[in-house]
mmCIF file of C-alpha atoms in Angstrom:
data_model
loop_
_atom_site.group_PDB
_atom_site.id
_atom_site.type_symbol
_atom_site.label_atom_id
_atom_site.label_comp_id
_atom_site.label_asym_id
_atom_site.label_seq_id
_atom_site.Cartn_x
_atom_site.Cartn_y
_atom_site.Cartn_z
ATOM 1 C CA MET A 24 -33.188 37.991 -39.865
ATOM 2 C CA ASN A 25 -30.081 36.874 -38.029
ATOM 3 C CA LYS A 26 -26.883 38.748 -38.593
ATOM 4 C CA ARG A 27 -23.571 37.661 -37.187
ATOM 5 C CA ILE A 28 -20.583 39.960 -37.433
ATOM 6 C CA THR A 29 -17.374 38.731 -35.910
ATOM 7 C CA PHE A 30 -13.917 40.119 -35.562
ATOM 8 C CA LEU A 31 -12.441 37.281 -37.611
ATOM 9 C CA SER A 32 -14.725 38.010 -40.546
ATOM 10 C CA LEU A 33 -13.653 41.645 -40.403
ATOM 11 C CA ILE A 34 -9.991 40.729 -40.558
ATOM 12 C CA LEU A 35 -10.551 38.175 -43.320
ATOM 13 C CA THR A 36 -12.711 40.330 -45.566
ATOM 14 C CA VAL A 37 -11.349 43.837 -45.271
ATOM 15 C CA PHE A 38 -10.599 44.404 -48.920
ATOM 16 C CA PHE A 39 -12.434 47.736 -49.183
ATOM 17 C CA ALA A 40 -9.552 50.037 -48.387
ATOM 18 C CA GLY A 41 -6.988 48.692 -50.744
ATOM 19 C CA ASN A 42 -4.798 49.775 -53.554
ATOM 20 C CA SER A 43 -2.312 46.915 -53.531
ATOM 21 C CA CYS A 44 -0.051 48.636 -56.050
ATOM 22 C CA LYS A 45 1.485 51.046 -53.539
ATOM 23 C CA LYS A 46 5.082 50.523 -52.498
ATOM 24 C CA GLU A 47 5.415 48.820 -49.139
ATOM 25 C CA ASN A 48 8.053 48.981 -46.466
ATOM 26 C CA ASN A 49 9.123 45.456 -45.494
ATOM 27 C CA ASN A 50 10.490 46.705 -42.158
ATOM 28 C CA PRO A 51 7.461 47.547 -39.992
ATOM 29 C CA LYS A 52 7.879 50.535 -37.726
ATOM 30 C CA SER A 53 8.155 49.436 -34.131
ATOM 31 C CA ALA A 54 6.109 52.497 -33.139
ATOM 32 C CA TYR A 55 3.062 50.617 -34.420
ATOM 33 C CA ALA A 56 3.958 47.237 -32.900
ATOM 34 C CA GLY A 57 1.964 46.252 -29.834
ATOM 35 C CA LYS A 58 -1.455 45.082 -28.687
ATOM 36 C CA TYR A 59 -4.631 46.682 -30.075
ATOM 37 C CA VAL A 60 -8.149 46.175 -28.716
ATOM 38 C CA LEU A 61 -11.504 46.760 -30.397
ATOM 39 C CA VAL A 62 -13.206 49.886 -29.016
ATOM 40 C CA SER A 63 -16.023 50.488 -31.501
ATOM 41 C CA GLU A 64 -17.828 49.070 -34.479
ATOM 42 C CA THR A 65 -20.393 50.788 -36.670
ATOM 43 C CA ASN A 66 -22.557 48.788 -39.062
ATOM 44 C CA VAL A 67 -24.603 50.475 -41.785
ATOM 45 C CA ASN A 68 -27.196 48.372 -43.607
ATOM 46 C CA MET A 69 -26.778 49.344 -47.284
ATOM 47 C CA ASP A 70 -30.382 48.304 -48.090
ATOM 48 C CA THR A 71 -32.122 50.281 -45.334
ATOM 49 C CA GLY A 72 -29.535 52.905 -44.371
ATOM 50 C CA VAL A 73 -29.965 51.950 -40.694
ATOM 51 C CA SER A 74 -26.777 52.450 -38.699
ATOM 52 C CA GLU A 75 -25.839 50.746 -35.422
ATOM 53 C CA THR A 76 -22.772 51.602 -33.344
ATOM 54 C CA TYR A 77 -21.412 49.377 -30.595
ATOM 55 C CA THR A 78 -18.703 50.459 -28.156
ATOM 56 C CA SER A 79 -16.506 48.728 -25.610
ATOM 57 C CA THR A 80 -17.835 51.199 -23.043
ATOM 58 C CA ALA A 81 -21.351 49.791 -23.407
ATOM 59 C CA SER A 82 -20.186 46.220 -24.186
ATOM 60 C CA PRO A 83 -16.844 45.621 -22.416
ATOM 61 C CA CYS A 84 -16.484 42.167 -24.008
ATOM 62 C CA MET A 85 -15.658 43.906 -27.305
ATOM 63 C CA SER A 86 -12.215 44.642 -25.851
ATOM 64 C CA ASP A 87 -11.594 40.889 -25.861
ATOM 65 C CA ASN A 88 -11.074 41.243 -29.640
ATOM 66 C CA GLN A 89 -7.308 41.755 -29.649
ATOM 67 C CA THR A 90 -4.723 42.102 -32.389
ATOM 68 C CA THR A 91 -0.987 42.053 -31.730
ATOM 69 C CA LEU A 92 1.442 43.544 -34.266
ATOM 70 C CA LYS A 93 4.964 42.232 -33.699
ATOM 71 C CA ASP A 94 8.252 43.985 -34.584
ATOM 72 C CA ASP A 95 9.210 41.076 -36.838
ATOM 73 C CA GLY A 96 6.339 41.867 -39.231
ATOM 74 C CA THR A 97 3.948 39.164 -38.031
ATOM 75 C CA TRP A 98 0.542 39.668 -36.419
ATOM 76 C CA ALA A 99 -2.034 37.592 -34.570
ATOM 77 C CA ALA A 100 -5.674 38.369 -33.855
ATOM 78 C CA ALA A 101 -7.885 36.504 -31.410
ATOM 79 C CA TYR A 102 -11.043 36.796 -29.399
ATOM 80 C CA VAL A 103 -9.798 36.071 -25.869
ATOM 81 C CA GLY A 104 -13.140 36.202 -24.040
ATOM 82 C CA ALA A 105 -14.489 33.185 -22.149
ATOM 83 C CA GLU A 106 -17.908 33.542 -23.860
ATOM 84 C CA ASP A 107 -19.152 34.952 -27.178
ATOM 85 C CA CYS A 108 -19.598 38.730 -27.137
ATOM 86 C CA TYR A 109 -23.295 39.546 -27.718
ATOM 87 C CA VAL A 110 -23.719 43.276 -28.277
ATOM 88 C CA SER A 111 -27.325 43.184 -29.473
ATOM 89 C CA ARG A 112 -30.259 40.812 -29.203
ATOM 90 C CA THR A 113 -33.714 41.508 -30.515
ATOM 91 C CA PRO A 114 -36.515 39.070 -31.399
ATOM 92 C CA ASN A 115 -35.325 38.951 -35.019
ATOM 93 C CA SER A 116 -31.611 39.710 -34.737
ATOM 94 C CA ILE A 117 -28.480 38.677 -32.885
ATOM 95 C CA THR A 118 -25.221 40.582 -33.242
ATOM 96 C CA ILE A 119 -22.050 38.931 -31.981
ATOM 97 C CA ILE A 120 -18.735 40.773 -32.100
ATOM 98 C CA GLY A 121 -16.249 38.119 -31.060
ATOM 99 C CA SER A 122 -16.680 34.362 -30.795
ATOM 100 C CA LYS A 123 -14.922 32.159 -28.273
ATOM 101 C CA GLY A 124 -11.749 30.599 -29.677
ATOM 102 C CA GLU A 125 -11.640 32.681 -32.865
ATOM 103 C CA SER A 126 -8.145 33.540 -34.132
ATOM 104 C CA THR A 127 -6.064 34.250 -37.218
ATOM 105 C CA ALA A 128 -2.516 35.348 -38.020
ATOM 106 C CA GLY A 129 -0.225 36.501 -40.794
ATOM 107 C CA ASN A 130 2.252 39.217 -41.791
ATOM 108 C CA TRP A 131 1.952 43.004 -41.820
ATOM 109 C CA ALA A 132 3.730 45.940 -43.424
ATOM 110 C CA ILE A 133 3.304 49.716 -43.474
ATOM 111 C CA SER A 134 2.556 51.236 -46.871
ATOM 112 C CA THR A 135 2.191 54.846 -48.039
ATOM 113 C CA GLY A 136 0.012 57.132 -45.918
ATOM 114 C CA ASN A 137 0.130 55.034 -42.738
ATOM 115 C CA ARG A 138 -1.909 52.300 -44.330
ATOM 116 C CA ILE A 139 -1.180 48.847 -43.045
ATOM 117 C CA LYS A 140 -1.347 45.728 -45.188
ATOM 118 C CA PHE A 141 -2.292 42.460 -43.511
ATOM 119 C CA THR A 142 -1.438 39.250 -45.360
ATOM 120 C CA LEU A 143 -3.051 36.075 -44.102
ATOM 121 C CA SER A 144 -1.603 32.569 -44.326
ATOM 122 C CA ASP A 145 -3.704 31.873 -47.457
ATOM 123 C CA GLN A 146 -2.034 34.957 -49.060
ATOM 124 C CA SER A 147 -5.261 37.016 -49.086
ATOM 125 C CA THR A 148 -4.768 40.618 -48.016
ATOM 126 C CA SER A 149 -6.681 43.298 -46.168
ATOM 127 C CA TYR A 150 -5.880 46.887 -45.311
ATOM 128 C CA GLY A 151 -6.327 49.137 -42.312
ATOM 129 C CA GLN A 152 -5.533 52.784 -41.640
ATOM 130 C CA LEU A 153 -3.299 53.917 -38.781
ATOM 131 C CA ASN A 154 -3.959 57.301 -37.168
ATOM 132 C CA ASN A 155 -2.902 59.162 -34.049
ATOM 133 C CA VAL A 156 -6.053 60.356 -32.290
ATOM 134 C CA GLY A 157 -5.727 62.149 -28.986
ATOM 135 C CA GLY A 158 -2.231 60.765 -28.467
ATOM 136 C CA LYS A 159 -3.322 57.146 -29.057
ATOM 137 C CA VAL A 160 -2.622 55.041 -32.132
ATOM 138 C CA GLN A 161 -5.833 53.826 -33.765
ATOM 139 C CA LEU A 162 -6.231 51.126 -36.405
ATOM 140 C CA THR A 163 -9.398 51.405 -38.515
ATOM 141 C CA PHE A 164 -10.832 48.719 -40.817
ATOM 142 C CA LYS A 165 -13.715 48.984 -43.264
ATOM 143 C CA ASP A 166 -15.619 45.939 -44.515
ATOM 144 C CA THR A 167 -18.322 45.990 -47.182
ATOM 145 C CA SER A 168 -19.477 42.378 -47.134
ATOM 146 C CA GLN A 169 -22.961 40.970 -46.513
ATOM 147 C CA ASN A 170 -24.946 44.133 -47.390
ATOM 148 C CA TYR A 171 -23.271 46.058 -44.593
ATOM 149 C CA ILE A 172 -20.538 48.649 -44.357
ATOM 150 C CA SER A 173 -18.738 47.940 -41.105
ATOM 151 C CA THR A 174 -16.137 50.226 -39.594
ATOM 152 C CA SER A 175 -14.072 48.811 -36.726
ATOM 153 C CA VAL A 176 -11.709 50.896 -34.605
ATOM 154 C CA LEU A 177 -8.961 49.315 -32.515
ATOM 155 C CA VAL A 178 -6.749 51.295 -30.115
ATOM 156 C CA LYS A 179 -3.165 50.485 -29.195
ATOM 157 C CA GLN A 180 -2.762 49.669 -25.506
#
C-alpha cells in the first residue's frame, strides 16, 4: 500500500481544528510573522492504530517545507528542496513529506486562543494553533484525511 503525505496536502486539508464562527482579528500580529519550517510530523493510521513520527533531525529535508507569514496578512508555503523528501521507504510503502516545486498561498488572520486561520485562493480555510514552546513560536496543524490523523509542527526561524 503506497501512502503519500505531502506538506501541500496538509495545508489544503487541515479542516480538523476549526470553529469558523469565532471572531477574527483582521490585523495579524507581527510577532507571528516570519518564516516557519517543518520540524516534525506524526501520522496515526486510524484503522490499525500504528503511529509513525518523522523529524527534521532524522530527515533534514523536512525543513525544506517552509511557510512564510507576512505582516500584511498574506502567507506562502512551498517545498524548497531540490528533490522530493522521502522519510520512509519499505517494500510496500513510500512516505514523502515535501515534493519538488510544491507551493500554495493565501491570507491569514489570528483568531481567539492563538488559533490561526489560513484562507486559500479558492476560499477554502484551514486552521493551525500557535504556541510558545521553549521560547520558540510553534505552529501546529492536524489533518484527518485519508484514514490518517497527521500532526505537523512548524517552528518559527
